[in-house]
Amino acid sequence: MLIKTTQLEKRVETSEGPLQILHPIDLQINAGDSVAVVGASGSGKSTLLSLLAGLDLASAGRVEIDGEDLQQLDEEQRAKVRADKIGFIFQSFLLVPSLTALENVMLPAELAGNSEARQQAKQMLDSVGLGERAHHYPNQLSGGEQQRVAIARAFIGKPKILFADEPTGNLDAKTGEKIEQLLFQLNQQQGTTLIVVTHDNKLAQRCSRKLTMAAGRLTEEQ
Amino acid sequence: MWARISLRLLRQELKRGELTVMALAIVLSVTAVLSLSVFSDRLQQGLMNRSSEFLAADRVLSSRREIPQQWLDKAQSMQLSVAWKVMFNSMAYAKQQLQLVDIKAVSKGYPLRGQLKIAQQPFAEGQATTKLPETGHAWVDSRLLQSLQLTIGDRIELGRSSFIISQVLSYEPDVGFSVFTDSPNVLIRRSDLAATGLIQPGSRVRYNLLLSGSEQNLADYYQWLKPKLNGDTYRWRSVEDGDSPLARSLRRAEQFMLLASLLGVILAATAVAVAAQRYCQRNYDVVAILKTLGAGTSTIRKIFIFHLLMLTLLSIAIGWLLGWAIQAAVIHYVAQQLGETLPNAGWQPYALAATTGFVSAVMFTLYPLLRLLTIPPLRVLRRNLSSSLTARWLQWLFCGGTIYFLLVIYSQQWWLSTALFAGGGVAVAILLLISRGFIRLSRQAGMQAGSAWRLAMAGLQRRASSNSVQMLSFATAIMLLLLVIALRNELLNDWQRQLPADAPNYFAVNVAADDVQNMQQRFAEQDVETTDFYPVVPGRLTHINDIVLVDEASKEGPEKQPQQEVREGVGRELSLTWRETLPPNNEVVDGAWWQPNANPQVSVETRIAERLKIALGDQLTFDIGGEVFSVPVTSIRDADWNSLQPNFYMIFNPQTLADFSTSYITSFYLPAARKNELYSLLKPYPEVSLIDLDAIVAQLREVVAQVSLAIIYVLVLVIIAGALVLVAQVQASMEERQKELVILRTLGAPGTLLRRSVSYEFLIMGAISGLIASIAMDLSLALLQTQVFGMDAIWHWRFWLIGPLAGAIVVALLGRLSCQQLLRKNTAELIRHWV
Ligand SMILES: Nc1ncnc2c1ncn2[C@@H]1O[C@H](COP(=O)(O)OP(=O)(O)OP(=O)(O)O)[C@@H](O)[C@H]1O
Ligand SMILES: [Mg+2]
């Protein structure tokens, strides 16, 4: 079991009193699974993702990744877990604007102390079809191209798990489709576990499992 | 690994111009501090040397007693240059005539500062020389040749020796301004002195040991000397504590330079602070991304600290280069324009500049950096998440502490720094309050206005708290700018007033009473303007309230007398005058000026009153040619010794002196081009002797020119610093508005509306800042003028109009420009970058 949550909850204090964003969730995801999380806006999908990835801490319950309890780790150790095992793709791409496409892709590899970062990044860019644009800055690239750079960046560290929060949300249908293709292709090649939040039904259909979030409660379609 | 990432970020951001403002701010602070301190250091030394000429040395030890030879030897052994100067009054005898002269016997090396100028004709333009009269020769004042009808080559007898007059002394650096009351000078060698037999026990001789050298050596020597200077016998003088007419102007110039540079440094530091804030804000996403990608806090810390360090060091290096180049250029210019080679500056300014750049970069970035490092990785999902660190007071603490520290190390004056800092603190608090108030007020005004105005007001409101900080930096920049400009004008005007283009450059002494009217008329016909004619009666002050002022012939040794210094200025003949009205540029500070036809009374000048401890109501006894009388002191009066008009210690009302026989004195201005008319002008009055002040006036002018140059340079620096603060602030606040603008744009708001609303918003901010700045400026200026510069406070209503206007226009223009840049991109592109 790669990811396991037990009674995972998220509450926040607001000016109108406490707000329960996630009701207790028990979830198990095996290595190699591809999981789609769907649900209405504001239902708590991104929140779940942030807890699974250790970007945020739960109010109650626990998240285990590869047997490690994220709740017990400090910020530093959680960063290490992310560096070793996790890749990300976001709706708004989130590339470092002052670095070129190539340098953006190199970042995680470099942070992991990989001495062949540049070479591998080149290969990654080639495999997403952007070899020619390696030295362009994010603002010189289209949205689809930026997302492909983000994908290359996510896969360069050969992560065990890839989290994607609405990876095609900012793109037109055709470009979105291309991005999806790429995502599943790399996912298959590397045997990555994929957890993708999406509004896109077609994307959800391609996944092996489909979770539905409604008002902070998670259910699974069989 | 982190170093590589850090360097790459640095390189790319530099290339893309994202660090320009931050780097510029650091470069500017380094450049400003470096060039200012080098320049003002050099200038100060240059001015010092120049004004040291008035002493003919850096320091003078003077005494009525002979100064031990070993004191001179000791000074020499401490790397100081030395010379003797012995001065006394004596009678000179030539062509069967007698004349009282001031004999100055000097040793090799004199003058240590400045140069003698000599000529072969009386009243001719002199040639600078480094020589001294040969043994058996004497160099004499034009006046002596004139009064005794002598020419070069004639002989003159001083005591038992006879000297050949080989040169006319046309300029002596240490001749002083009180020259018109003195006798003509005769310069001889000190080695010739003994043979004259003029120095007897009890004769009134002033021995001077002239010293010059580095400040350090001088200070060391004084340390050694001080314990030996017991009693009132010795007097240790430097230019600054002297009465030289330059001293006050110099001190003012120094204070201005210091103050203006301090303000420049504060401005540059403010620019750094604004830029640092923005620098960190721009990196929020980068930190969140790095954290998400698995970078630990320590890695990120290293990346950004290294990044900042490299940026700072790079900027400091550029600042050094630039500062060095500027001061080299200025020094070169000064050398060319004023024929002055300024002394070398040491390494301290470089260290000071680097420290300033480094400290301000590090300290101002500290708080934003702390916030940056605590940006949660969750920001990648929740885009508006920011740091949980919200200790604003930390920011104030860091910034305040840093500015105070910079003030202290730069000025090395605790009280000035503290006063400036405390004043600044109060001003900041008031500015914050006022600007918030204005913003609140402006909402009500905006309600009735058109849509662009309404949008602008709404924007102002929404960003009220960040806007008030922005307005603070606008106001600070505008205020400091106005302050330096106004101060500069005041100082220059002040100097200009003292040294108008037609400042008198000649004194005519010994004008016979019968000639006064005739001479006035003649001069007027020739279009030469004279000051008033002052009657002069030589007299002697003998008693103050029945206390005898000991005469030089007195039996007690002069050293025993506590009043010894006191007698010095007055033991000789004083020049007394009388007048109905208060002379121009004089001011009664105690008592009252007399009414017409009042009883005999006297008005005493402040400085001599202090020296002799004369108070209002004291009874002074004078001896004029054997006739002794007493009068009460009815006023104490300030005279302007910087103005080149005749000044008198003692002025009587006409009833007192009218019966004594007098001569008159006046001063007048004759342009250099008309110098040849001098002889014909004065031909009808052979008994009149002439004192040429051209050299001294020229010297004063030169000093003022140098200082003005320095002031202009400071002004330029301050303007650049102020502009940088404005640009940095506008850029930062534009960034805040960008997202909102893009949204409005997407919603279909026309570009003109947005541009206008941004312009209006900045217009309002600029105007309010300008108004606040003008008021604050005027208040601080009044404080500075009265407290620091000893001038009168003058209000500058003009600035109250100029401030808001200039502020509004400049700020609005800058805002509009950066808005224009933003709106030039098409909407889609904007959305991609900002939403
Ligand atoms: N720190 C917080 N404070 C207050 N409310 C929060 C906080 N974090 C999340 N929420 C609320 O929790 C709910 C879930 O948010 P989340 O971002 O997880 O939704 P989502 O399912 O990802 O929505 P979308 O599809 O629009 O991205 C939202 O209503 C959000 O406003
Ligand atoms: Mg979401």
PDB file of N, CA and C in Angstrom, chain B residues 596-645:
ATOM      1  N   PRO B 596      18.967 111.071  19.794  1.00  0.00           N
ATOM      2  CA  PRO B 596      19.768 112.253  19.473  1.00  0.00           C
ATOM      3  C   PRO B 596      19.975 113.121  20.720  1.00  0.00           C
ATOM      4  N   ASN B 597      21.147 113.766  20.770  1.00  0.00           N
ATOM      5  CA  ASN B 597      21.469 114.704  21.846  1.00  0.00           C
ATOM      6  C   ASN B 597      21.473 114.087  23.241  1.00  0.00           C
ATOM      7  N   ALA B 598      21.762 112.813  23.320  1.00  0.00           N
ATOM      8  CA  ALA B 598      21.788 112.179  24.637  1.00  0.00           C
ATOM      9  C   ALA B 598      23.116 112.489  25.318  1.00  0.00           C
ATOM     10  N   ASN B 599      23.235 112.113  26.582  1.00  0.00           N
ATOM     11  CA  ASN B 599      24.480 112.294  27.313  1.00  0.00           C
ATOM     12  C   ASN B 599      25.559 111.372  26.758  1.00  0.00           C
ATOM     13  N   PRO B 600      26.819 111.647  27.038  1.00  0.00           N
ATOM     14  CA  PRO B 600      27.908 110.801  26.555  1.00  0.00           C
ATOM     15  C   PRO B 600      27.707 109.333  26.942  1.00  0.00           C
ATOM     16  N   GLN B 601      27.899 108.463  26.008  1.00  0.00           N
ATOM     17  CA  GLN B 601      27.758 107.031  26.280  1.00  0.00           C
ATOM     18  C   GLN B 601      28.456 106.243  25.165  1.00  0.00           C
ATOM     19  N   VAL B 602      28.581 104.929  25.377  1.00  0.00           N
ATOM     20  CA  VAL B 602      29.297 104.110  24.409  1.00  0.00           C
ATOM     21  C   VAL B 602      28.540 102.809  24.156  1.00  0.00           C
ATOM     22  N   SER B 603      28.673 102.321  22.906  1.00  0.00           N
ATOM     23  CA  SER B 603      28.106 101.024  22.552  1.00  0.00           C
ATOM     24  C   SER B 603      29.274 100.073  22.285  1.00  0.00           C
ATOM     25  N   VAL B 604      29.244  98.888  22.891  1.00  0.00           N
ATOM     26  CA  VAL B 604      30.389  97.976  22.821  1.00  0.00           C
ATOM     27  C   VAL B 604      30.023  96.747  21.994  1.00  0.00           C
ATOM     28  N   GLU B 605      30.970  96.307  21.179  1.00  0.00           N
ATOM     29  CA  GLU B 605      30.752  95.136  20.329  1.00  0.00           C
ATOM     30  C   GLU B 605      30.766  93.875  21.201  1.00  0.00           C
ATOM     31  N   THR B 606      29.916  92.882  20.843  1.00  0.00           N
ATOM     32  CA  THR B 606      29.727  91.707  21.695  1.00  0.00           C
ATOM     33  C   THR B 606      31.006  90.983  22.063  1.00  0.00           C
ATOM     34  N   ARG B 607      31.832  90.726  21.052  1.00  0.00           N
ATOM     35  CA  ARG B 607      32.972  89.849  21.331  1.00  0.00           C
ATOM     36  C   ARG B 607      33.960  90.489  22.278  1.00  0.00           C
ATOM     37  N   ILE B 608      34.228  91.770  22.076  1.00  0.00           N
ATOM     38  CA  ILE B 608      35.161  92.411  22.987  1.00  0.00           C
ATOM     39  C   ILE B 608      34.525  92.559  24.362  1.00  0.00           C
ATOM     40  N   ALA B 609      33.200  92.739  24.370  1.00  0.00           N
ATOM     41  CA  ALA B 609      32.505  92.824  25.651  1.00  0.00           C
ATOM     42  C   ALA B 609      32.679  91.521  26.414  1.00  0.00           C
ATOM     43  N   GLU B 610      32.586  90.390  25.687  1.00  0.00           N
ATOM     44  CA  GLU B 610      32.767  89.110  26.353  1.00  0.00           C
ATOM     45  C   GLU B 610      34.193  88.950  26.852  1.00  0.00           C
ATOM     46  N   ARG B 611      35.126  89.316  25.974  1.00  0.00           N
ATOM     47  CA  ARG B 611      36.524  89.121  26.342  1.00  0.00           C
ATOM     48  C   ARG B 611      36.922  89.971  27.546  1.00  0.00           C
ATOM     49  N   LEU B 612      36.419  91.186  27.569  1.00  0.00           N
ATOM     50  CA  LEU B 612      36.795  92.087  28.666  1.00  0.00           C
ATOM     51  C   LEU B 612      35.798  92.024  29.811  1.00  0.00           C
ATOM     52  N   LYS B 613      34.794  91.189  29.664  1.00  0.00           N
ATOM     53  CA  LYS B 613      33.739  91.065  30.674  1.00  0.00           C
ATOM     54  C   LYS B 613      33.097  92.413  30.962  1.00  0.00           C
ATOM     55  N   ILE B 614      32.740  93.086  29.899  1.00  0.00           N
ATOM     56  CA  ILE B 614      32.048  94.360  30.050  1.00  0.00           C
ATOM     57  C   ILE B 614      30.549  94.098  29.983  1.00  0.00           C
ATOM     58  N   ALA B 615      29.807  94.645  30.939  1.00  0.00           N
ATOM     59  CA  ALA B 615      28.364  94.464  30.940  1.00  0.00           C
ATOM     60  C   ALA B 615      27.680  95.801  30.740  1.00  0.00           C
ATOM     61  N   LEU B 616      26.405  95.705  30.395  1.00  0.00           N
ATOM     62  CA  LEU B 616      25.602  96.909  30.232  1.00  0.00           C
ATOM     63  C   LEU B 616      25.669  97.720  31.532  1.00  0.00           C
ATOM     64  N   GLY B 617      25.868  99.037  31.430  1.00  0.00           N
ATOM     65  CA  GLY B 617      25.890  99.881  32.626  1.00  0.00           C
ATOM     66  C   GLY B 617      27.286 100.077  33.208  1.00  0.00           C
ATOM     67  N   ASP B 618      28.267  99.287  32.728  1.00  0.00           N
ATOM     68  CA  ASP B 618      29.634  99.481  33.212  1.00  0.00           C
ATOM     69  C   ASP B 618      30.120 100.873  32.811  1.00  0.00           C
ATOM     70  N   GLN B 619      31.042 101.384  33.614  1.00  0.00           N
ATOM     71  CA  GLN B 619      31.614 102.690  33.345  1.00  0.00           C
ATOM     72  C   GLN B 619      32.998 102.467  32.718  1.00  0.00           C
ATOM     73  N   LEU B 620      33.190 102.906  31.477  1.00  0.00           N
ATOM     74  CA  LEU B 620      34.477 102.706  30.826  1.00  0.00           C
ATOM     75  C   LEU B 620      35.247 104.024  30.807  1.00  0.00           C
ATOM     76  N   THR B 621      36.550 103.923  31.081  1.00  0.00           N
ATOM     77  CA  THR B 621      37.379 105.118  31.067  1.00  0.00           C
ATOM     78  C   THR B 621      38.341 105.051  29.890  1.00  0.00           C
ATOM     79  N   PHE B 622      38.359 106.108  29.091  1.00  0.00           N
ATOM     80  CA  PHE B 622      39.225 106.152  27.920  1.00  0.00           C
ATOM     81  C   PHE B 622      40.236 107.275  28.068  1.00  0.00           C
ATOM     82  N   ASP B 623      41.350 107.084  27.383  1.00  0.00           N
ATOM     83  CA  ASP B 623      42.390 108.111  27.359  1.00  0.00           C
ATOM     84  C   ASP B 623      42.640 108.444  25.901  1.00  0.00           C
ATOM     85  N   ILE B 624      42.262 109.662  25.519  1.00  0.00           N
ATOM     86  CA  ILE B 624      42.507 110.066  24.137  1.00  0.00           C
ATOM     87  C   ILE B 624      43.504 111.207  24.164  1.00  0.00           C
ATOM     88  N   GLY B 625      44.704 110.919  23.718  1.00  0.00           N
ATOM     89  CA  GLY B 625      45.744 111.940  23.672  1.00  0.00           C
ATOM     90  C   GLY B 625      45.911 112.658  25.003  1.00  0.00           C
ATOM     91  N   GLY B 626      45.818 111.920  26.111  1.00  0.00           N
ATOM     92  CA  GLY B 626      46.050 112.522  27.405  1.00  0.00           C
ATOM     93  C   GLY B 626      44.785 113.006  28.080  1.00  0.00           C
ATOM     94  N   GLU B 627      43.737 113.157  27.331  1.00  0.00           N
ATOM     95  CA  GLU B 627      42.475 113.578  27.932  1.00  0.00           C
ATOM     96  C   GLU B 627      41.697 112.350  28.375  1.00  0.00           C
ATOM     97  N   VAL B 628      41.373 112.317  29.660  1.00  0.00           N
ATOM     98  CA  VAL B 628      40.727 111.125  30.217  1.00  0.00           C
ATOM     99  C   VAL B 628      39.263 111.421  30.522  1.00  0.00           C
ATOM    100  N   PHE B 629      38.377 110.492  30.135  1.00  0.00           N
ATOM    101  CA  PHE B 629      36.961 110.673  30.460  1.00  0.00           C
ATOM    102  C   PHE B 629      36.279 109.321  30.626  1.00  0.00           C
ATOM    103  N   SER B 630      35.119 109.324  31.298  1.00  0.00           N
ATOM    104  CA  SER B 630      34.379 108.087  31.546  1.00  0.00           C
ATOM    105  C   SER B 630      32.990 108.165  30.944  1.00  0.00           C
ATOM    106  N   VAL B 631      32.548 107.031  30.376  1.00  0.00           N
ATOM    107  CA  VAL B 631      31.184 106.981  29.855  1.00  0.00           C
ATOM    108  C   VAL B 631      30.539 105.650  30.219  1.00  0.00           C
ATOM    109  N   PRO B 632      29.207 105.624  30.368  1.00  0.00           N
ATOM    110  CA  PRO B 632      28.536 104.355  30.652  1.00  0.00           C
ATOM    111  C   PRO B 632      28.294 103.562  29.360  1.00  0.00           C
ATOM    112  N   VAL B 633      28.260 102.243  29.507  1.00  0.00           N
ATOM    113  CA  VAL B 633      27.921 101.378  28.369  1.00  0.00           C
ATOM    114  C   VAL B 633      26.394 101.285  28.312  1.00  0.00           C
ATOM    115  N   THR B 634      25.813 101.737  27.197  1.00  0.00           N
ATOM    116  CA  THR B 634      24.346 101.703  27.129  1.00  0.00           C
ATOM    117  C   THR B 634      23.828 100.693  26.122  1.00  0.00           C
ATOM    118  N   SER B 635      24.736 100.114  25.344  1.00  0.00           N
ATOM    119  CA  SER B 635      24.264  99.012  24.494  1.00  0.00           C
ATOM    120  C   SER B 635      25.423  98.078  24.160  1.00  0.00           C
ATOM    121  N   ILE B 636      25.058  96.828  23.944  1.00  0.00           N
ATOM    122  CA  ILE B 636      26.008  95.823  23.470  1.00  0.00           C
ATOM    123  C   ILE B 636      25.502  95.448  22.079  1.00  0.00           C
ATOM    124  N   ARG B 637      26.438  95.295  21.145  1.00  0.00           N
ATOM    125  CA  ARG B 637      25.996  95.239  19.750  1.00  0.00           C
ATOM    126  C   ARG B 637      26.774  94.162  18.993  1.00  0.00           C
ATOM    127  N   ASP B 638      26.046  93.414  18.177  1.00  0.00           N
ATOM    128  CA  ASP B 638      26.660  92.435  17.276  1.00  0.00           C
ATOM    129  C   ASP B 638      27.091  93.144  16.009  1.00  0.00           C
ATOM    130  N   ALA B 639      28.323  92.908  15.587  1.00  0.00           N
ATOM    131  CA  ALA B 639      28.737  93.446  14.293  1.00  0.00           C
ATOM    132  C   ALA B 639      28.920  92.272  13.356  1.00  0.00           C
ATOM    133  N   ASP B 640      28.701  92.465  12.080  1.00  0.00           N
ATOM    134  CA  ASP B 640      28.885  91.387  11.118  1.00  0.00           C
ATOM    135  C   ASP B 640      30.310  91.423  10.594  1.00  0.00           C
ATOM    136  N   TRP B 641      31.153  90.596  11.178  1.00  0.00           N
ATOM    137  CA  TRP B 641      32.573  90.630  10.816  1.00  0.00           C
ATOM    138  C   TRP B 641      32.819  90.006   9.462  1.00  0.00           C
ATOM    139  N   ASN B 642      31.791  89.326   8.949  1.00  0.00           N
ATOM    140  CA  ASN B 642      31.952  88.748   7.615  1.00  0.00           C
ATOM    141  C   ASN B 642      31.744  89.775   6.524  1.00  0.00           C
ATOM    142  N   SER B 643      31.078  90.850   6.862  1.00  0.00           N
ATOM    143  CA  SER B 643      30.873  91.858   5.836  1.00  0.00           C
ATOM    144  C   SER B 643      32.118  92.718   5.777  1.00  0.00           C
ATOM    145  N   LEU B 644      32.444  93.121   4.588  1.00  0.00           N
ATOM    146  CA  LEU B 644      33.706  93.831   4.427  1.00  0.00           C
ATOM    147  C   LEU B 644      33.490  95.326   4.567  1.00  0.00           C
ATOM    148  N   GLN B 645      32.942  95.718   5.674  1.00  0.00           N
ATOM    149  CA  GLN B 645      32.810  97.146   5.919  1.00  0.00           C
ATOM    150  C   GLN B 645      33.538  97.446   7.214  1.00  0.00           C
TER     151      GLN B 645
END
